[in-house]
PDB file of C-alpha atoms in Angstrom:
ATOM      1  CA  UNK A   1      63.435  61.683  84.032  1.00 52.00           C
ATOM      2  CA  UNK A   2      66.029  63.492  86.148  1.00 55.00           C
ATOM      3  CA  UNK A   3      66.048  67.436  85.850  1.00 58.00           C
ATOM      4  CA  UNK A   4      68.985  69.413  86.440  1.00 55.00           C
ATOM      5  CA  UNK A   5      68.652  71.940  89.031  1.00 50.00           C
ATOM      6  CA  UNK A   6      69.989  75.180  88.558  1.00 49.00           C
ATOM      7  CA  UNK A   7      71.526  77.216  91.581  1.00 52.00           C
ATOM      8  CA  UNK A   8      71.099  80.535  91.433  1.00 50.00           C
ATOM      9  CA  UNK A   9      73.754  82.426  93.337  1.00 63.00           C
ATOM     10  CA  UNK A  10      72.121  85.417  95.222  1.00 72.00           C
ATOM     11  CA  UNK A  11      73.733  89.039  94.308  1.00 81.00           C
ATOM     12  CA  UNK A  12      75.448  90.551  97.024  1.00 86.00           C
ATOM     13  CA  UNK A  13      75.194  94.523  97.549  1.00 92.00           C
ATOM     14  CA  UNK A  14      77.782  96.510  97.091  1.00 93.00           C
ATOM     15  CA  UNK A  15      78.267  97.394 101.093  1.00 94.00           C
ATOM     16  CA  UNK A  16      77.835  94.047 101.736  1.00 94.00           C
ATOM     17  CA  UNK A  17      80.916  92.668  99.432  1.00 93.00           C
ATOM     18  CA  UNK A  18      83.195  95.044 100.889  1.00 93.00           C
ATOM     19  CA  UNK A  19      82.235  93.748 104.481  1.00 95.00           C
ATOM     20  CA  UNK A  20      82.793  90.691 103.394  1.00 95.00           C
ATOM     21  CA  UNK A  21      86.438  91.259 102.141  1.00 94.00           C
ATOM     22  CA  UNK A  22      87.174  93.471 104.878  1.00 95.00           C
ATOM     23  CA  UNK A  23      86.098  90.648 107.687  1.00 95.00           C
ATOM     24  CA  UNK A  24      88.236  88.368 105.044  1.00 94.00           C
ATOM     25  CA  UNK A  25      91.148  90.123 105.052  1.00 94.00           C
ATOM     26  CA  UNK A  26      90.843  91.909 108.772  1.00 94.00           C
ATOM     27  CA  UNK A  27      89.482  89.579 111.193  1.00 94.00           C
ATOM     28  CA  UNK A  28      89.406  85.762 109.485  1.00 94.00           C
ATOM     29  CA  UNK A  29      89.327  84.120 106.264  1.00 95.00           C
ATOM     30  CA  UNK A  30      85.991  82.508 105.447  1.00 96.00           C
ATOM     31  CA  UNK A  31      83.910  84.945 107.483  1.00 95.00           C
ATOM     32  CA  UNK A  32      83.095  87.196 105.403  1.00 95.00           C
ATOM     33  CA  UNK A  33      82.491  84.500 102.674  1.00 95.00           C
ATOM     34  CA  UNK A  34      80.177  82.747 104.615  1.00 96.00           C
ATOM     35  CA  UNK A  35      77.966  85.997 105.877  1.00 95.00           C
ATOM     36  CA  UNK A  36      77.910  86.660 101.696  1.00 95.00           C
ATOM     37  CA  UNK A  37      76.544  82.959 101.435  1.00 93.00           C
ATOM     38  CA  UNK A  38      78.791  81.317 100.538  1.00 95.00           C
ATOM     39  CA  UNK A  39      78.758  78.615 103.472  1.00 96.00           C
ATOM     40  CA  UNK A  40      80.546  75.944 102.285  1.00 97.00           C
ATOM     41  CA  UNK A  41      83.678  78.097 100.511  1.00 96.00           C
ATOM     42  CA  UNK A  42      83.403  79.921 103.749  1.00 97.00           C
ATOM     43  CA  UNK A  43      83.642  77.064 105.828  1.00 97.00           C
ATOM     44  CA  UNK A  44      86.444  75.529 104.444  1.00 97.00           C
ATOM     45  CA  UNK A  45      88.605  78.340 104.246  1.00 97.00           C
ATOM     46  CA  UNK A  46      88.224  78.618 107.992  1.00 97.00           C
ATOM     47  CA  UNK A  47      88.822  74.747 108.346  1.00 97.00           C
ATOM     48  CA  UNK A  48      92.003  75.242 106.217  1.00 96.00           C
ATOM     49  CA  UNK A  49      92.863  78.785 108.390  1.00 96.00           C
ATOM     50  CA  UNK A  50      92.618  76.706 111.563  1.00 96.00           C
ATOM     51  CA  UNK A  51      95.072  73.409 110.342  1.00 96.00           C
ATOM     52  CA  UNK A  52      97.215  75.964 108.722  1.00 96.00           C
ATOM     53  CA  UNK A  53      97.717  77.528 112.519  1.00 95.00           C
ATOM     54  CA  UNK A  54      97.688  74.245 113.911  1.00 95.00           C
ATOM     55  CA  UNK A  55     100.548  73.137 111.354  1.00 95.00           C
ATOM     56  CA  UNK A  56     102.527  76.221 111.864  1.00 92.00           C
ATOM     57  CA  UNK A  57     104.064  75.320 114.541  1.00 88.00           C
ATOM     58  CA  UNK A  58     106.241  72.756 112.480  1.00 87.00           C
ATOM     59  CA  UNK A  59     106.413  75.637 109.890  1.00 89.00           C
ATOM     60  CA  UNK A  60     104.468  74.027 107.076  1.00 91.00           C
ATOM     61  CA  UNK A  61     100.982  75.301 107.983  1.00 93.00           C
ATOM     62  CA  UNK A  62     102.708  79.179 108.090  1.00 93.00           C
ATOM     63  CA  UNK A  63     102.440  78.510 103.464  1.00 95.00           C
ATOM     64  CA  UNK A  64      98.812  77.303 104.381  1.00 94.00           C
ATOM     65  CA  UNK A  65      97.964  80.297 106.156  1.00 95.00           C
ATOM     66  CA  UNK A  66      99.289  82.619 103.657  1.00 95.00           C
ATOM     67  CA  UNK A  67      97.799  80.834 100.890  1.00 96.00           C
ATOM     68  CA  UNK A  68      93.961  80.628 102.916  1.00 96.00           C
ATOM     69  CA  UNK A  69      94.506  84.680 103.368  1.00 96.00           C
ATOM     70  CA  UNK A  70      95.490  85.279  99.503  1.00 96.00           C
ATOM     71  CA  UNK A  71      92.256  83.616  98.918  1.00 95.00           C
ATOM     72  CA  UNK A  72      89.927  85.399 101.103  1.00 96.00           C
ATOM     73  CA  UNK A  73      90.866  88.104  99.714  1.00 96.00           C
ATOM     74  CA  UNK A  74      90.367  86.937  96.489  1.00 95.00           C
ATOM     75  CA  UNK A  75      86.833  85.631  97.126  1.00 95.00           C
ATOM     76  CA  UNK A  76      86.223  89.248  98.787  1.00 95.00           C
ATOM     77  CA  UNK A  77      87.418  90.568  95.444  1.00 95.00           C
ATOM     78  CA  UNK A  78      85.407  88.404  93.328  1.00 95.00           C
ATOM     79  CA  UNK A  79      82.211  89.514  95.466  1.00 94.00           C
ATOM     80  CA  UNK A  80      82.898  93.213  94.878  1.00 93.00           C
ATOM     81  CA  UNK A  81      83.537  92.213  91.049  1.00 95.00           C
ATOM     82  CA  UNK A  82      79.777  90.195  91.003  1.00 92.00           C
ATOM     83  CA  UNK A  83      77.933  93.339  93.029  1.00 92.00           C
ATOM     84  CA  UNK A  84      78.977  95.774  90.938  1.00 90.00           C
ATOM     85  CA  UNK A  85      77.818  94.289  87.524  1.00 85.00           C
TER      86      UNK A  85
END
């Protein structure tokens, strides 16, 4: 008999969400997500921050960056959003 795991996501504080979205939106996207624990969100918005910059040079990846930074700061948002309640 299989049993579903549940994940439990861990409750930020309130200072640390708004570290997170300042790294986010400051320094690099996924950094701040990933330090809040969420690795693999994290991760991947760095991965997609890095091919973005990589692309922009043929001026497709500058839409990739700009989309990866919208969502950092989204994700820094949504952190803010889940410490407070």
């Amino acid at each position: 008999m299989k049993q579903k795991i549940k994940k439990t996501k861990k409750k930020v504080s309130q200072s640390m969400a708004i570290a997170a979205l300042l790294l986010n939106v400051l320094l690099m996207p996924g950094l701040g997500t990933i330090i809040a624990g969420r690795t693999s969100e994290g991760l991947l918005q760095i991965i997609l921050l890095v091919v973005g910059i990589a692309l922009s040079f043929f001026l497709i990846g500058i839409p990739i960056v700009i989309l990866v930074w919208i969502w950092g700061l989204v994700t820094g948002v949504q952190l803010i959003k889940e410490a407070e309640q």
